[in-house]
Amino acid sequence: MCGIVGYVGTDEAVPIMLDGLRKLEYRGYDSAGVAVCGGGGLTVAKAAGYVQALCDIVEDGRRLPGHVGIGHTRWATHGRPTDENAHPHISDGGKIAVVHNGIIENYAKLREYLVSKGFAFNSETDTEVAVNLIQHYYNKHGDAVRAVAQAARRMEGSYALGILCEDRPDVIIATRKESPLVLGFGDGCNHIASDVAALVTHTREVARLEDDEIAVVSAAGVTVYNCDLEEIVKTPEHVDWDVSAAEKGGYEHFMIKEILEQPDALRKTVSPRISGGRVTLGDADIPDEYVKNISKIYIVGCGTASYVGAAAKYNFEKYAKIPAETVMASEFRYSEPIIDGTTLVICISQSGETTDTIAAMREAHRLGARVLSIVNVVGSVLARESDWVLYTWAGPEICVASTKAYSTQLAVTYLLTLHFAQKRGAMSGAQCAEVVTELQRLPEKMQLVIDDKHAIQYLASIYFNNEDIFFIGRNIDYALSLEGSLKLKEISYIHSEAYAAGELKHGPLALVVDGTLVVAVATYEKLIDKTMSNASEAHSRGARILAVTTQSCAARVAEASENVITVPDTHDMLLPSLGVLPLQMFAYYVALLRGCPIDKPRNLAKAVTVE
Ligand code: AGP
């Protein structure tokens, strides 16, 4: 996915857009560009690489004056990350400039059509099809807004478009379908952006554009039309985000900042939802009758969010006695799941904009399920289209590798487990109260683990040269292994896999050679001995064992382990919240020692708004 910005006002547009693009780099950073519309017509500057490369070629805006502009930072989908494929794209005819986030799925057919109409193409991108299609209709009648509406009707897939027309040098035109686009209302100026994060330093009055709406943004105001070009009213909402939360705050990377923020983030997630020792989910008013009749829970998400689901599955079944299944969103949407009106689909997503998860939610609705989403970004598509939403209130998570979103999503699943268990009589009030008390103690126990981060840094210095690292665990520890392995591979680029410990001997053990590191995640007391015997099978074939366990079980893992990481004891339901911390820090320090970029890993993006 990509980041889009636009500015119309009395100030120089490019410096403001560059600031916004820096805030959106987490959405993609393989190339960047800006276009301005002024006396000299449309002028574009763009380059492969980070936004900084663009800043250098436009000398922070000094070389590109103008008060109306659009900008883009890219995560390549169609066409390699090159200067030619960077956005903005100018139409063949030179009247239109476009920046785009999303995928135009019928771009090949449209490109063929446009070539037959005499259009020439200079890039491999689907975006160039969009800009030429708009030019095609503009050539017919000279009305830019109407041309955008006509082109939008022919494009299939997802798009958020920022558009300049040379003959209308005082406005930006914007439209979207499935990809996010936000309007910012300033004082004598107005903005567009993919995400509020790019706007809050300029304005806190924002409104989300809905699918198929078209905005005409000028310095004096914003006019919004529906797809039939009938004017509609948009009511701005006030954003009270703490801007500093989106800044690094003195830390070397967003990742370590967000790891250290987790105890506080957890307090913000849990405290408002506990009253008198009981869970109160007032912000998701799920009818008791519905809760009592839930026959099955599907937990759906991508990457880290799906691994929260992998842990939650065990808890829903063990404590709420509800059949639960975790399915990756990209698989769920095409798997024809067995669903009826008593099926609850829980969609988990930090961004709330992940295309696969949104599609899974819509498929669940189509099949008759009710959908509850666990989301961090307020007002995101998932939050707006679900039947119920529980926000994690983790604050902006900027690092591509998710940490505090994982922990706060996990905490919300605990609250749901307890709420369902109590409503369905699967746990007594006293049993629930015991877990609630432990849940309220979690932040201080998390802090103890985090305070010991230098011990993890030392272990990273021992193992950071490994090229293959396996994570193994059983039951809820297997779910934790999945997340530990993903954290490590996505920021250190070490090949890492997670296996159910009992599975090692059924094939993966063949991969173990002298020196292979096996991280044995053994916090779930009931299965520790089983996991450690699997670790010993690997050790006897040359593997080095790093165990993660609880303080009370440290002696039981010591014999089979080269090193042991311990976390405080807690209720079984809550174990992943403590066990994940050393795994996050291990990944961070290993990546640091390997000189990796950490916050922006190669090939990845923070929110993946393409299939
Ligand atoms: C996690 O570290 C990754 N960045 C990635 O797996 C992420 O969790 C996944 O893309 C889902 O994103 P979402 O939570 O915004 O839906």
Tab-separated table of N, CA, C and O in Angstrom, residues 312-405:
chain	number	residue	atom	x	y	z
A	312	ALA	N	-5.811	-16.727	21.191
A	312	ALA	CA	-7.179	-16.539	21.697
A	312	ALA	C	-8.029	-17.784	21.500
A	312	ALA	O	-8.902	-18.101	22.314
A	313	LYS	N	-7.753	-18.538	20.442
A	313	LYS	CA	-8.514	-19.774	20.189
A	313	LYS	C	-8.465	-20.696	21.384
A	313	LYS	O	-9.473	-21.231	21.847
A	314	TYR	N	-7.248	-20.881	21.933
A	314	TYR	CA	-7.093	-21.779	23.083
A	314	TYR	C	-7.924	-21.276	24.269
A	314	TYR	O	-8.581	-22.028	24.964
A	315	ASN	N	-7.888	-19.965	24.475
A	315	ASN	CA	-8.610	-19.406	25.628
A	315	ASN	C	-10.118	-19.464	25.446
A	315	ASN	O	-10.855	-19.826	26.377
A	316	PHE	N	-10.629	-19.161	24.260
A	316	PHE	CA	-12.081	-19.220	24.042
A	316	PHE	C	-12.595	-20.639	24.301
A	316	PHE	O	-13.646	-20.854	24.900
A	317	GLU	N	-11.824	-21.614	23.839
A	317	GLU	CA	-12.293	-23.005	24.015
A	317	GLU	C	-12.122	-23.460	25.456
A	317	GLU	O	-13.017	-24.069	26.035
A	318	LYS	N	-10.991	-23.116	26.048
A	318	LYS	CA	-10.693	-23.646	27.388
A	318	LYS	C	-11.552	-22.982	28.472
A	318	LYS	O	-12.007	-23.635	29.404
A	319	TYR	N	-11.792	-21.683	28.341
A	319	TYR	CA	-12.455	-20.954	29.434
A	319	TYR	C	-13.901	-20.580	29.127
A	319	TYR	O	-14.746	-20.584	30.014
A	320	ALA	N	-14.194	-20.256	27.865
A	320	ALA	CA	-15.581	-19.887	27.536
A	320	ALA	C	-16.346	-21.072	26.956
A	320	ALA	O	-17.554	-20.997	26.739
A	321	LYS	N	-15.612	-22.163	26.711
A	321	LYS	CA	-16.215	-23.398	26.176
A	321	LYS	C	-16.964	-23.137	24.859
A	321	LYS	O	-18.057	-23.678	24.627
A	322	ILE	N	-16.383	-22.257	24.042
A	322	ILE	CA	-16.981	-21.996	22.721
A	322	ILE	C	-16.025	-22.539	21.656
A	322	ILE	O	-14.831	-22.200	21.676
A	323	PRO	N	-16.500	-23.369	20.726
A	323	PRO	CA	-15.617	-23.819	19.634
A	323	PRO	C	-15.025	-22.609	18.914
A	323	PRO	O	-15.765	-21.678	18.560
A	324	ALA	N	-13.717	-22.634	18.731
A	324	ALA	CA	-13.061	-21.461	18.102
A	324	ALA	C	-12.028	-21.944	17.100
A	324	ALA	O	-11.374	-22.954	17.296
A	325	GLU	N	-11.945	-21.193	16.007
A	325	GLU	CA	-10.994	-21.559	14.951
A	325	GLU	C	-10.325	-20.286	14.446
A	325	GLU	O	-11.001	-19.277	14.240
A	326	THR	N	-9.010	-20.336	14.299
A	326	THR	CA	-8.281	-19.184	13.765
A	326	THR	C	-7.992	-19.422	12.304
A	326	THR	O	-7.492	-20.480	11.946
A	327	VAL	N	-8.341	-18.459	11.458
A	327	VAL	CA	-8.092	-18.618	10.024
A	327	VAL	C	-7.428	-17.348	9.503
A	327	VAL	O	-7.866	-16.234	9.813
A	328	MET	N	-6.369	-17.489	8.726
A	328	MET	CA	-5.743	-16.320	8.098
A	328	MET	C	-6.768	-15.667	7.165
A	328	MET	O	-7.449	-16.362	6.400
A	329	ALA	N	-6.866	-14.371	7.209
A	329	ALA	CA	-7.905	-13.670	6.442
A	329	ALA	C	-7.837	-14.013	4.959
A	329	ALA	O	-8.851	-14.203	4.296
A	330	SER	N	-6.613	-14.113	4.429
A	330	SER	CA	-6.469	-14.372	2.982
A	330	SER	C	-6.983	-15.758	2.613
A	330	SER	O	-7.351	-15.995	1.462
A	331	GLU	N	-7.026	-16.664	3.584
A	331	GLU	CA	-7.574	-17.998	3.335
A	331	GLU	C	-9.076	-18.004	3.616
A	331	GLU	O	-9.862	-18.588	2.866
A	332	PHE	N	-9.501	-17.312	4.660
A	332	PHE	CA	-10.902	-17.340	5.089
A	332	PHE	C	-11.829	-16.936	3.957
A	332	PHE	O	-12.832	-17.567	3.683
A	333	ARG	N	-11.428	-15.863	3.256
A	333	ARG	CA	-12.345	-15.271	2.277
A	333	ARG	C	-12.617	-16.201	1.104
A	333	ARG	O	-13.585	-16.017	0.376
A	334	TYR	N	-11.781	-17.214	0.916
A	334	TYR	CA	-12.008	-18.127	-0.222
A	334	TYR	C	-12.256	-19.560	0.240
A	334	TYR	O	-12.257	-20.476	-0.562
A	335	SER	N	-12.486	-19.743	1.537
A	335	SER	CA	-12.555	-21.138	2.032
A	335	SER	C	-13.982	-21.630	2.203
A	335	SER	O	-14.217	-22.738	2.664
A	336	GLU	N	-14.978	-20.784	1.844
A	336	GLU	CA	-16.384	-21.175	2.013
A	336	GLU	C	-16.657	-21.725	3.417
A	336	GLU	O	-17.097	-22.877	3.574
A	337	PRO	N	-16.368	-20.939	4.457
A	337	PRO	CA	-16.554	-21.416	5.837
A	337	PRO	C	-18.019	-21.710	6.139
A	337	PRO	O	-18.907	-21.115	5.543
A	338	ILE	N	-18.229	-22.644	7.059
A	338	ILE	CA	-19.605	-22.995	7.458
A	338	ILE	C	-20.055	-21.952	8.479
A	338	ILE	O	-19.506	-21.878	9.590
A	339	ILE	N	-21.005	-21.109	8.078
A	339	ILE	CA	-21.386	-19.970	8.905
A	339	ILE	C	-22.900	-19.843	8.935
A	339	ILE	O	-23.569	-20.111	7.933
A	340	ASP	N	-23.439	-19.468	10.118
A	340	ASP	CA	-24.859	-19.110	10.170
A	340	ASP	C	-25.017	-17.950	11.159
A	340	ASP	O	-24.015	-17.376	11.608
A	341	GLY	N	-26.231	-17.635	11.519
A	341	GLY	CA	-26.489	-16.466	12.352
A	341	GLY	C	-25.937	-16.572	13.761
A	341	GLY	O	-25.864	-15.582	14.486
A	342	THR	N	-25.499	-17.797	14.162
A	342	THR	CA	-24.929	-17.930	15.523
A	342	THR	C	-23.400	-17.977	15.476
A	342	THR	O	-22.758	-18.280	16.471
A	343	THR	N	-22.854	-17.702	14.303
A	343	THR	CA	-21.389	-17.679	14.185
A	343	THR	C	-20.894	-16.266	14.451
A	343	THR	O	-21.406	-15.311	13.856
A	344	LEU	N	-19.913	-16.145	15.325
A	344	LEU	CA	-19.283	-14.842	15.548
A	344	LEU	C	-17.927	-14.834	14.847
A	344	LEU	O	-17.123	-15.752	15.062
A	345	VAL	N	-17.711	-13.837	14.003
A	345	VAL	CA	-16.394	-13.695	13.365
A	345	VAL	C	-15.702	-12.505	14.016
A	345	VAL	O	-16.235	-11.393	14.024
A	346	ILE	N	-14.559	-12.774	14.613
A	346	ILE	CA	-13.770	-11.699	15.234
A	346	ILE	C	-12.640	-11.344	14.283
A	346	ILE	O	-11.798	-12.179	13.959
A	347	CYS	N	-12.653	-10.104	13.788
A	347	CYS	CA	-11.593	-9.634	12.884
A	347	CYS	C	-10.613	-8.791	13.683
A	347	CYS	O	-11.028	-7.841	14.361
A	348	ILE	N	-9.347	-9.153	13.613
A	348	ILE	CA	-8.323	-8.434	14.380
A	348	ILE	C	-7.404	-7.705	13.406
A	348	ILE	O	-6.926	-8.278	12.425
A	349	SER	N	-7.174	-6.424	13.668
A	349	SER	CA	-6.332	-5.642	12.762
A	349	SER	C	-5.869	-4.358	13.435
A	349	SER	O	-6.695	-3.613	13.965
A	350	GLN	N	-4.588	-4.064	13.402
A	350	GLN	CA	-4.075	-2.814	13.946
A	350	GLN	C	-4.584	-1.641	13.115
A	350	GLN	O	-5.172	-0.727	13.648
A	351	SER	N	-4.411	-1.722	11.806
A	351	SER	CA	-4.735	-0.600	10.925
A	351	SER	C	-6.231	-0.492	10.648
A	351	SER	O	-6.755	0.562	10.336
A	352	GLY	N	-6.913	-1.648	10.662
A	352	GLY	CA	-8.320	-1.648	10.276
A	352	GLY	C	-8.520	-1.416	8.794
A	352	GLY	O	-9.635	-1.196	8.323
A	353	GLU	N	-7.410	-1.458	8.036
A	353	GLU	CA	-7.482	-1.187	6.586
A	353	GLU	C	-6.903	-2.321	5.755
A	353	GLU	O	-6.812	-2.227	4.556
A	354	THR	N	-6.514	-3.415	6.407
A	354	THR	CA	-5.898	-4.538	5.680
A	354	THR	C	-6.907	-5.165	4.743
A	354	THR	O	-7.968	-5.638	5.184
A	355	THR	N	-6.594	-5.162	3.458
A	355	THR	CA	-7.565	-5.585	2.441
A	355	THR	C	-8.070	-7.001	2.693
A	355	THR	O	-9.271	-7.259	2.626
A	356	ASP	N	-7.169	-7.911	3.001
A	356	ASP	CA	-7.595	-9.308	3.209
A	356	ASP	C	-8.572	-9.412	4.376
A	356	ASP	O	-9.561	-10.166	4.315
A	357	THR	N	-8.336	-8.660	5.431
A	357	THR	CA	-9.200	-8.761	6.603
A	357	THR	C	-10.546	-8.081	6.350
A	357	THR	O	-11.596	-8.580	6.762
A	358	ILE	N	-10.518	-6.977	5.625
A	358	ILE	CA	-11.776	-6.304	5.243
A	358	ILE	C	-12.607	-7.230	4.363
A	358	ILE	O	-13.810	-7.415	4.567
A	359	ALA	N	-11.961	-7.880	3.430
A	359	ALA	CA	-12.691	-8.796	2.538
A	359	ALA	C	-13.262	-9.971	3.326
A	359	ALA	O	-14.379	-10.425	3.083
A	360	ALA	N	-12.494	-10.453	4.316
A	360	ALA	CA	-12.984	-11.569	5.146
A	360	ALA	C	-14.207	-11.120	5.942
A	360	ALA	O	-15.193	-11.856	6.066
A	361	MET	N	-14.156	-9.873	6.453
A	361	MET	CA	-15.304	-9.347	7.200
A	361	MET	C	-16.540	-9.301	6.302
A	361	MET	O	-17.635	-9.724	6.688
A	362	ARG	N	-16.351	-8.798	5.067
A	362	ARG	CA	-17.496	-8.684	4.143
A	362	ARG	C	-18.022	-10.051	3.740
A	362	ARG	O	-19.233	-10.248	3.614
A	363	GLU	N	-17.135	-11.023	3.613
A	363	GLU	CA	-17.557	-12.400	3.304
A	363	GLU	C	-18.345	-12.966	4.475
A	363	GLU	O	-19.382	-13.617	4.307
A	364	ALA	N	-17.881	-12.695	5.692
A	364	ALA	CA	-18.584	-13.177	6.894
A	364	ALA	C	-19.988	-12.596	6.935
A	364	ALA	O	-20.964	-13.309	7.174
A	365	HIS	N	-20.113	-11.310	6.659
A	365	HIS	CA	-21.433	-10.674	6.626
A	365	HIS	C	-22.298	-11.289	5.527
A	365	HIS	O	-23.472	-11.596	5.730
A	366	ARG	N	-21.695	-11.516	4.373
A	366	ARG	CA	-22.463	-12.089	3.261
A	366	ARG	C	-23.040	-13.449	3.626
A	366	ARG	O	-24.146	-13.816	3.241
A	367	LEU	N	-22.283	-14.196	4.439
A	367	LEU	CA	-22.713	-15.555	4.835
A	367	LEU	C	-23.623	-15.527	6.065
A	367	LEU	O	-24.049	-16.574	6.537
A	368	GLY	N	-23.886	-14.336	6.601
A	368	GLY	CA	-24.863	-14.242	7.684
A	368	GLY	C	-24.295	-14.167	9.082
A	368	GLY	O	-25.029	-14.205	10.071
A	369	ALA	N	-22.969	-14.042	9.211
A	369	ALA	CA	-22.363	-13.965	10.553
A	369	ALA	C	-22.417	-12.533	11.066
A	369	ALA	O	-22.567	-11.583	10.293
A	370	ARG	N	-22.288	-12.376	12.386
A	370	ARG	CA	-22.067	-11.072	12.993
A	370	ARG	C	-20.554	-10.893	13.159
A	370	ARG	O	-19.840	-11.887	13.402
A	371	VAL	N	-20.095	-9.664	13.034
A	371	VAL	CA	-18.644	-9.428	13.065
A	371	VAL	C	-18.298	-8.451	14.178
A	371	VAL	O	-18.901	-7.384	14.294
A	372	LEU	N	-17.336	-8.862	14.999
A	372	LEU	CA	-16.757	-7.960	16.008
A	372	LEU	C	-15.313	-7.698	15.597
A	372	LEU	O	-14.581	-8.641	15.275
A	373	SER	N	-14.923	-6.431	15.545
A	373	SER	CA	-13.527	-6.179	15.155
A	373	SER	C	-12.750	-5.622	16.340
A	373	SER	O	-13.292	-4.884	17.170
A	374	ILE	N	-11.493	-6.018	16.420
A	374	ILE	CA	-10.543	-5.503	17.414
A	374	ILE	C	-9.516	-4.702	16.636
A	374	ILE	O	-8.731	-5.251	15.866
A	375	VAL	N	-9.579	-3.362	16.786
A	375	VAL	CA	-8.852	-2.466	15.882
A	375	VAL	C	-8.160	-1.369	16.689
A	375	VAL	O	-8.639	-0.998	17.765
A	376	ASN	N	-7.064	-0.848	16.140
A	376	ASN	CA	-6.376	0.254	16.809
A	376	ASN	C	-6.717	1.612	16.213
A	376	ASN	O	-6.771	2.602	16.920
A	377	VAL	N	-6.932	1.660	14.890
A	377	VAL	CA	-7.163	2.953	14.234
A	377	VAL	C	-8.654	3.303	14.238
A	377	VAL	O	-9.472	2.599	13.639
A	378	VAL	N	-8.968	4.393	14.915
A	378	VAL	CA	-10.373	4.801	15.065
A	378	VAL	C	-10.956	5.185	13.707
A	378	VAL	O	-10.304	5.859	12.901
A	379	GLY	N	-12.173	4.711	13.453
A	379	GLY	CA	-12.855	5.120	12.218
A	379	GLY	C	-12.363	4.407	10.977
A	379	GLY	O	-12.752	4.730	9.865
A	380	SER	N	-11.514	3.396	11.135
A	380	SER	CA	-11.014	2.661	9.959
A	380	SER	C	-12.148	1.836	9.359
A	380	SER	O	-13.215	1.670	9.963
A	381	VAL	N	-11.919	1.313	8.182
A	381	VAL	CA	-12.995	0.608	7.471
A	381	VAL	C	-13.531	-0.551	8.297
A	381	VAL	O	-14.739	-0.738	8.461
A	382	LEU	N	-12.622	-1.338	8.867
A	382	LEU	CA	-13.067	-2.485	9.678
A	382	LEU	C	-13.943	-1.993	10.830
A	382	LEU	O	-15.006	-2.554	11.108
A	383	ALA	N	-13.520	-0.929	11.489
A	383	ALA	CA	-14.274	-0.418	12.642
A	383	ALA	C	-15.649	0.040	12.201
A	383	ALA	O	-16.653	-0.203	12.870
A	384	ARG	N	-15.719	0.657	11.007
A	384	ARG	CA	-17.001	1.239	10.582
A	384	ARG	C	-17.967	0.197	10.053
A	384	ARG	O	-19.175	0.381	10.118
A	385	GLU	N	-17.469	-0.898	9.525
A	385	GLU	CA	-18.381	-1.872	8.905
A	385	GLU	C	-18.703	-3.063	9.801
A	385	GLU	O	-19.552	-3.875	9.467
A	386	SER	N	-18.016	-3.181	10.940
A	386	SER	CA	-18.307	-4.330	11.829
A	386	SER	C	-19.587	-4.072	12.615
A	386	SER	O	-20.005	-2.929	12.797
A	387	ASP	N	-20.173	-5.151	13.132
A	387	ASP	CA	-21.357	-4.989	13.987
A	387	ASP	C	-20.961	-4.382	15.323
A	387	ASP	O	-21.689	-3.584	15.895
A	388	TRP	N	-19.812	-4.802	15.827
A	388	TRP	CA	-19.283	-4.237	17.077
A	388	TRP	C	-17.782	-4.019	16.905
A	388	TRP	O	-17.124	-4.748	16.149
A	389	VAL	N	-17.232	-3.022	17.592
A	389	VAL	CA	-15.786	-2.798	17.530
A	389	VAL	C	-15.272	-2.550	18.943
A	389	VAL	O	-15.916	-1.865	19.747
A	390	LEU	N	-14.132	-3.167	19.235
A	390	LEU	CA	-13.429	-2.901	20.495
A	390	LEU	C	-12.079	-2.312	20.113
A	390	LEU	O	-11.230	-2.999	19.521
A	391	TYR	N	-11.894	-1.020	20.402
A	391	TYR	CA	-10.616	-0.388	20.063
A	391	TYR	C	-9.552	-0.797	21.079
A	391	TYR	O	-9.830	-0.985	22.256
A	392	THR	N	-8.308	-0.925	20.623
A	392	THR	CA	-7.224	-1.310	21.534
A	392	THR	C	-6.644	-0.087	22.236
A	392	THR	O	-5.921	-0.242	23.220
A	393	TRP	N	-6.913	1.154	21.692
A	393	TRP	CA	-6.408	2.387	22.320
A	393	TRP	C	-4.903	2.303	22.581
A	393	TRP	O	-4.402	2.787	23.579
A	394	ALA	N	-4.140	1.708	21.651
A	394	ALA	CA	-2.690	1.555	21.855
A	394	ALA	C	-1.933	2.819	21.440
A	394	ALA	O	-0.723	2.892	21.626
A	395	GLY	N	-2.633	3.772	20.807
A	395	GLY	CA	-1.933	4.942	20.259
A	395	GLY	C	-1.306	4.546	18.930
A	395	GLY	O	-1.277	3.365	18.584
A	396	PRO	N	-0.782	5.541	18.156
A	396	PRO	CA	-0.236	5.208	16.838
A	396	PRO	C	0.873	4.172	16.942
A	396	PRO	O	1.769	4.300	17.774
A	397	GLU	N	0.776	3.107	16.134
A	397	GLU	CA	1.886	2.152	16.051
A	397	GLU	C	2.559	2.383	14.705
A	397	GLU	O	1.972	2.117	13.652
A	398	ILE	N	3.779	2.898	14.734
A	398	ILE	CA	4.449	3.330	13.508
A	398	ILE	C	5.351	2.238	12.950
A	398	ILE	O	5.410	2.028	11.743
A	399	CYS	N	6.060	1.516	13.828
A	399	CYS	CA	6.977	0.487	13.337
A	399	CYS	C	6.192	-0.557	12.556
A	399	CYS	O	5.107	-0.971	12.980
A	400	VAL	N	6.737	-0.974	11.433
A	400	VAL	CA	6.050	-1.996	10.627
A	400	VAL	C	5.867	-3.275	11.438
A	400	VAL	O	4.827	-3.922	11.394
A	401	ALA	N	6.853	-3.635	12.239
A	401	ALA	CA	6.736	-4.837	13.078
A	401	ALA	C	5.849	-4.498	14.268
A	401	ALA	O	6.130	-3.600	15.052
A	402	SER	N	4.762	-5.240	14.385
A	402	SER	CA	3.757	-4.917	15.402
A	402	SER	C	4.171	-5.464	16.765
A	402	SER	O	4.567	-6.611	16.892
A	403	THR	N	4.061	-4.618	17.793
A	403	THR	CA	4.385	-5.058	19.159
A	403	THR	C	3.253	-4.674	20.106
A	403	THR	O	2.532	-5.533	20.585
A	404	LYS	N	3.054	-3.352	20.319
A	404	LYS	CA	2.026	-2.979	21.299
A	404	LYS	C	0.620	-3.272	20.779
A	404	LYS	O	-0.308	-3.496	21.567
A	405	ALA	N	0.478	-3.325	19.463
A	405	ALA	CA	-0.831	-3.708	18.926
A	405	ALA	C	-1.107	-5.170	19.271
A	405	ALA	O	-2.216	-5.529	19.693
